[in-house]
Short mmCIF file of C-alpha atoms and ligand atoms in Angstrom, two decimals:
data_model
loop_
_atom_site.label_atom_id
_atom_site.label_comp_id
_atom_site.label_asym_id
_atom_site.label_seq_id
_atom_site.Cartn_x
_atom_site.Cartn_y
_atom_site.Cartn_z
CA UNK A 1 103.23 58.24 97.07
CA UNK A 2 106.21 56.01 95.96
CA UNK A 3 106.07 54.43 92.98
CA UNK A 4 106.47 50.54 93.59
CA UNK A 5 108.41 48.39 90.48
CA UNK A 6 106.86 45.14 92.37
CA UNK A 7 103.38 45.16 94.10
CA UNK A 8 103.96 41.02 94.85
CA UNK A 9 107.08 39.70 95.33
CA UNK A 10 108.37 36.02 96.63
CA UNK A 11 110.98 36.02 99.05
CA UNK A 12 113.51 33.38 99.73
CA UNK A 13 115.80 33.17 102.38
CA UNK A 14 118.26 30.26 102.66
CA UNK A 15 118.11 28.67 106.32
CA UNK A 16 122.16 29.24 105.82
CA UNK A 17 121.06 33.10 105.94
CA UNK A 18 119.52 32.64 109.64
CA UNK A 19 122.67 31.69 111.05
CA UNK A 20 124.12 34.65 111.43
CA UNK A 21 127.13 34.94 113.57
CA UNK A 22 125.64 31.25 115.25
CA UNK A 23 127.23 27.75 114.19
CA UNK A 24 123.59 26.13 114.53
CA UNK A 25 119.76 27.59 114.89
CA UNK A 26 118.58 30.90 113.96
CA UNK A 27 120.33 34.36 114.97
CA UNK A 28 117.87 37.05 116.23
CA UNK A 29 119.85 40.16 114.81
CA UNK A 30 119.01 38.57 111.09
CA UNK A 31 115.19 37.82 111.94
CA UNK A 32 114.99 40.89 113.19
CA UNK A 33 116.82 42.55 110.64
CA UNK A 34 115.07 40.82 107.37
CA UNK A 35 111.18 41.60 109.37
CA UNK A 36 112.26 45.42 109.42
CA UNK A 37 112.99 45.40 105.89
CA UNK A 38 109.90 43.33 105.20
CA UNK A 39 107.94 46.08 107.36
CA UNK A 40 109.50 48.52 105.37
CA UNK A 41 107.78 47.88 102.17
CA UNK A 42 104.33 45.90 103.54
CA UNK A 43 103.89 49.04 105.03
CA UNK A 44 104.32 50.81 101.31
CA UNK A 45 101.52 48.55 100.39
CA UNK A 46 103.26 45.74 98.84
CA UNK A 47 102.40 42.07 99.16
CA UNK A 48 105.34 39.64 100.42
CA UNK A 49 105.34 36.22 100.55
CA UNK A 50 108.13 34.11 101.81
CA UNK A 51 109.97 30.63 100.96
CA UNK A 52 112.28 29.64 103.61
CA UNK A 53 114.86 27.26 103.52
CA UNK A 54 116.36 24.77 106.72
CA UNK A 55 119.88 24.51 105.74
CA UNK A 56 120.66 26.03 109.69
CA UNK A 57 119.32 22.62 111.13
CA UNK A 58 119.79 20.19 108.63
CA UNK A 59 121.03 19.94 104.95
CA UNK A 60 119.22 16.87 103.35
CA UNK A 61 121.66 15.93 100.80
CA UNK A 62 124.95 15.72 102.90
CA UNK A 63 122.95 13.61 105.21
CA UNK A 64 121.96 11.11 102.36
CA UNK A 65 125.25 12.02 101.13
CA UNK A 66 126.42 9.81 104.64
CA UNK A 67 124.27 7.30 104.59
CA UNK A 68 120.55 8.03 105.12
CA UNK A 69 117.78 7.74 102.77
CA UNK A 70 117.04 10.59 100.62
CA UNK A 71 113.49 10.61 101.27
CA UNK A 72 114.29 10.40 104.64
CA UNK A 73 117.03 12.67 105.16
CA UNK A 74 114.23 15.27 102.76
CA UNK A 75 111.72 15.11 104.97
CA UNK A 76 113.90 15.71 108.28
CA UNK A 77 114.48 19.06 106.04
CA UNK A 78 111.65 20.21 105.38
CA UNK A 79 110.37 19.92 109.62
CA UNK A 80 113.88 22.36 109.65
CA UNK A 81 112.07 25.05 107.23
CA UNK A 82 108.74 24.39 109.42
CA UNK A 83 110.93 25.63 112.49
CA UNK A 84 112.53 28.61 110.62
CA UNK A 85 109.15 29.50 109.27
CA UNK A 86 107.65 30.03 113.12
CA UNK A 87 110.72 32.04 114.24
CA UNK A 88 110.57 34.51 111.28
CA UNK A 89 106.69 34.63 111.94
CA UNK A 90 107.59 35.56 115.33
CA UNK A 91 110.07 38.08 114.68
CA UNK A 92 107.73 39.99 112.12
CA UNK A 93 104.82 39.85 114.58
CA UNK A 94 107.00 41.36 117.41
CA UNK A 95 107.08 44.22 115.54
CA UNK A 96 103.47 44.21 114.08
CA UNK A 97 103.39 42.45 110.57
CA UNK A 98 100.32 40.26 110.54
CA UNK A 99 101.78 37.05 109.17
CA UNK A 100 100.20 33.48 108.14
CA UNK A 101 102.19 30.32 108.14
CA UNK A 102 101.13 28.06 105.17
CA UNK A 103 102.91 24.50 105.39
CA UNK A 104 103.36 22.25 102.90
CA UNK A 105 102.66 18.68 104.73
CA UNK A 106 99.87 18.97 106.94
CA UNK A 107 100.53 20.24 110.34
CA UNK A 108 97.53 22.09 111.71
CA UNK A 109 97.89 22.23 115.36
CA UNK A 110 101.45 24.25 114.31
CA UNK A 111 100.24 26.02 111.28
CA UNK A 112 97.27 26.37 108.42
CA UNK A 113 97.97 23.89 105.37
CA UNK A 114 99.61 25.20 101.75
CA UNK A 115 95.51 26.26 100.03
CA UNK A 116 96.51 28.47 97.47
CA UNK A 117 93.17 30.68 97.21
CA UNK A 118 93.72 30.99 101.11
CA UNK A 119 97.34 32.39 100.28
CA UNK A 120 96.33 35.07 97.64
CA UNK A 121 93.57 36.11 99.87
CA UNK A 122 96.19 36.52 102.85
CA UNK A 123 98.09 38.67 100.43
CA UNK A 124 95.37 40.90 99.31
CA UNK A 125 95.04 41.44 102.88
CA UNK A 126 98.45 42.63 103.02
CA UNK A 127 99.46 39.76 105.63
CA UNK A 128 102.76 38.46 104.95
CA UNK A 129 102.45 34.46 104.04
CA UNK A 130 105.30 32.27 105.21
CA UNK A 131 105.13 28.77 103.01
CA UNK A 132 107.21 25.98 105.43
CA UNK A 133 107.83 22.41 103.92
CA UNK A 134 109.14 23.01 100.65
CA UNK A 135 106.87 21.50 98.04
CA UNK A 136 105.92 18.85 100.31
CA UNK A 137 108.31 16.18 98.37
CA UNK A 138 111.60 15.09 98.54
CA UNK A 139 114.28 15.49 96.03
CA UNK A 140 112.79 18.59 95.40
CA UNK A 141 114.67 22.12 97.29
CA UNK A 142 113.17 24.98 98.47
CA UNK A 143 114.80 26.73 95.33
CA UNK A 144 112.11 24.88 93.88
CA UNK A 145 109.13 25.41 96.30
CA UNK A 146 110.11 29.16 95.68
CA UNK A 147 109.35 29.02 92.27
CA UNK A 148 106.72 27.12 92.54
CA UNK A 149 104.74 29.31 94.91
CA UNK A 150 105.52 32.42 93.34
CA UNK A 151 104.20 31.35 89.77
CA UNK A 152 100.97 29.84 92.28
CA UNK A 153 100.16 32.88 94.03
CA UNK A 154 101.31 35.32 90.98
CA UNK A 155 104.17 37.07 92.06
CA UNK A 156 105.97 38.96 89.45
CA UNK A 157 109.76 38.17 91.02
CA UNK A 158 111.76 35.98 93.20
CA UNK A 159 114.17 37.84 95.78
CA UNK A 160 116.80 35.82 96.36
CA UNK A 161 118.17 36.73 99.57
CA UNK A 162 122.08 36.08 100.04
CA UNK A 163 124.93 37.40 101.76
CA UNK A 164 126.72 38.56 98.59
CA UNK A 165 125.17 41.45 96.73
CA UNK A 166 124.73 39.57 93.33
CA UNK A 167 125.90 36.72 91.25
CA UNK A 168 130.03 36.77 90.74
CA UNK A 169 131.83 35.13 87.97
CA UNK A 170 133.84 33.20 90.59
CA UNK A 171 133.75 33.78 94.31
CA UNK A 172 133.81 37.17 95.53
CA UNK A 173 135.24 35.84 99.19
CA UNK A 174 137.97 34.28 97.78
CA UNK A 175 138.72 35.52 94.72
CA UNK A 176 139.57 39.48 94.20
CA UNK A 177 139.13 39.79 90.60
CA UNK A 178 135.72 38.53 91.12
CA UNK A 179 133.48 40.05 88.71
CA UNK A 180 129.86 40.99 89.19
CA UNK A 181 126.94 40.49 87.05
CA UNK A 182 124.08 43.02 86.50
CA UNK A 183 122.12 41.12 84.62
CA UNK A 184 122.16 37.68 83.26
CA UNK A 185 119.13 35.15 81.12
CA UNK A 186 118.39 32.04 82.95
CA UNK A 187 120.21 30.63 80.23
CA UNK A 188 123.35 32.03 80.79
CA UNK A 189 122.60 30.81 84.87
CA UNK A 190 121.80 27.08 83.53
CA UNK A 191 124.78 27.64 80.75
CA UNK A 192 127.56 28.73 83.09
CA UNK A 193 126.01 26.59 86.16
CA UNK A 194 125.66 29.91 88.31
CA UNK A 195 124.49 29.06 91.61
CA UNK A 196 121.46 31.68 91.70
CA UNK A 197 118.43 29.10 91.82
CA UNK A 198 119.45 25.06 91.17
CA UNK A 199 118.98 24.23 88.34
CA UNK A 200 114.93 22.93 88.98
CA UNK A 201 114.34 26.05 90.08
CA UNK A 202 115.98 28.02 87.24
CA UNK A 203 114.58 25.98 84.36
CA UNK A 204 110.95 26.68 85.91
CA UNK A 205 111.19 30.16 86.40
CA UNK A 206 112.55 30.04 82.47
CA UNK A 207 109.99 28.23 81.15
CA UNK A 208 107.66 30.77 83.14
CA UNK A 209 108.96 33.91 81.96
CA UNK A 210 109.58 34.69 86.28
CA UNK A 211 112.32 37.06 86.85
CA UNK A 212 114.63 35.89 89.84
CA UNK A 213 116.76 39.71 91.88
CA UNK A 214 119.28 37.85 93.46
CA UNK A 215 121.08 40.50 96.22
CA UNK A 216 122.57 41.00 99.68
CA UNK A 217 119.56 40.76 102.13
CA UNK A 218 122.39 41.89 105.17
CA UNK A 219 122.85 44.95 103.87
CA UNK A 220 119.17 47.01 105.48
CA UNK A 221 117.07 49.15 103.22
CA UNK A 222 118.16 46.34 100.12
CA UNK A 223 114.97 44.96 100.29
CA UNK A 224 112.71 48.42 99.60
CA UNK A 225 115.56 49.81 97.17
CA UNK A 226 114.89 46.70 95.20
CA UNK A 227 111.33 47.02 94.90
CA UNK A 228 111.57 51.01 94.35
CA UNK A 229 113.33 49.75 91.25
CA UNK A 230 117.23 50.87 92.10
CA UNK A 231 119.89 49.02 90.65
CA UNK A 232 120.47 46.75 93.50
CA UNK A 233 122.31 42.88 93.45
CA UNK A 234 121.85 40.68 89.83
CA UNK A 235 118.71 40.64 87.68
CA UNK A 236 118.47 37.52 86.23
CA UNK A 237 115.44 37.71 83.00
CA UNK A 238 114.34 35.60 79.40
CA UNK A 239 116.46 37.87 77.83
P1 GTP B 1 90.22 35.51 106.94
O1 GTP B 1 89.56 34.44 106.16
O2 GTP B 1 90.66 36.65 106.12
O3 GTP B 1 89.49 35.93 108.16
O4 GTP B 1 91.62 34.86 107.35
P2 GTP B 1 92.13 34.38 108.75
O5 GTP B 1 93.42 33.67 108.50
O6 GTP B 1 92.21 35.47 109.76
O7 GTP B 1 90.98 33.41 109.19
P3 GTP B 1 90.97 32.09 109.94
O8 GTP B 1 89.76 32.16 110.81
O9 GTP B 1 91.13 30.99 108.94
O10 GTP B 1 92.29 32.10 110.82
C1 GTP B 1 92.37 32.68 112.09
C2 GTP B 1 93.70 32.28 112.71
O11 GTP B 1 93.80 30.87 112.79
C3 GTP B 1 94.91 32.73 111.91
O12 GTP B 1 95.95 33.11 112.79
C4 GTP B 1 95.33 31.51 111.13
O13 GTP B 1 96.71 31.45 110.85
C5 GTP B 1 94.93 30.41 112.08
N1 GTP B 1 94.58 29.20 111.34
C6 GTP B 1 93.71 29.07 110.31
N2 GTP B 1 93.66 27.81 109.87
C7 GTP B 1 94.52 27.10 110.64
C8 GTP B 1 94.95 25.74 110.68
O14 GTP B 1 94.53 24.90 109.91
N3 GTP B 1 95.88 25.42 111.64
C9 GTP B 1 96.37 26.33 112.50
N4 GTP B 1 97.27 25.93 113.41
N5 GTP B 1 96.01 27.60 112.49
C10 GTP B 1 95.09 27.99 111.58
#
């Protein structure tokens, strides 16, 4: 038997991530791809939760940014993660996950409502348990609804899935010289205003003692090397 570093992780995926090679809506080569990794290591036993974000439909801040009410523009986002949240629970059950979608604002002809107890149970189960509509309020992101539901259900890390595989100094795309980090404290992430959780999400996961992995979720077989413990992406710890 494998020996597992996590048993329950938190996964979040940025609705950015679901694009894929698409301008708008959610590409079926990166559902696809992120349920076979999440297969991968349910199937070793481990217990996955997910946070998803909406960012591929609608990004609440530039909205409010031109015009509309925060609130507003907030809660238009957090119907986008709702969306996201039913195609990635499609994609994994194509291929035999047993999944449960948990939302945050109360929408139970679509999906059962955020009950913690519920969730851990789901988990124990081994059931993968996707939590749609952020925390439910505006102003806050689904940075934040990630750390929020992993410290809720228990999990002992946030994967923070990105396209990059770690947290760079400056920006690997366009700079050269980027440099990588292996490891960083949150408050060298608050310090030096690294975007690896905002800054809501950081200072809770601080305050919590909740490591955050943040690595490149493209790349398959990240997800299981992470949780077999391999040196994968940018740990980011109290100390
Ligand atoms: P157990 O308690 O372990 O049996 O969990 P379970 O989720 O299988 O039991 P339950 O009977 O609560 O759910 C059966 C199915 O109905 C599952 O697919 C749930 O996701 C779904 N379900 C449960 N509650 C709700 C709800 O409030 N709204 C919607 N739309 N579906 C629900």
């Amino acid at each position: 038997m494998e020996k597992l570093k996590y048993n329950r992780v938190l996964l979040k995926i940025s609705g950015q991530a679901l694009l894929g090679d698409l301008d708008y809506g959610i590409d079926p080569k990166v559902t696809n791809n992120i349920s076979s990794q999440i297969k991968e290591v349910v199937e070793l036993g481990v217990e996955v939760a997910v946070v998803i974000g909406g960012g591929n439909f609608w990004r609440g801040v530039s909205a409010s940014a031109n015009g509309m009410d925060r609130t507003t523009a907030d809660y238009i986002g957090m119907l986008a993660t709702i969306m996201n949240a039913l195609g990635l629970q499609n994609a994994l059950e194509r291929i035999g996950i047993i999944t449960r979608v948990q939302t945050a604002i109360s929408m139970q002809e679509i999906a059962e409502p955020f009950i913690r107890r519920k969730a851990v149970r789901h988990l124990e189960k081994k059931r993968v348990v996707i939590f749609a509509g952020g925390t439910g309020n505006p102003y806050f992101t689904t940075d934040t609804a990630a750390a929020l539901r992993a410290l809720e259900i228990e999990a002992e890390i946030i994967f923070k899935a990105t396209k990059v595989d770690g947290v760079y100094d400056k920006d690997p795309v366009k700079f050269k010289d980027a440099r990588k980090f292996v490891k960083l404290t949150f408050l060298d992430v608050l310090k030096k205003n690294l975007r690896v959780l905002d800054s809501t999400a950081t200072s809770l996961c601080m305050e919590n003692n909740l490591p955050i992995v943040v690595f490149d979720i493209t790349k398959p077989g990240n997800i299981k090397g992470v949780i077999m413990g391999k040196k994968i992406g940018t740990l980011v710890t109290k100390e």
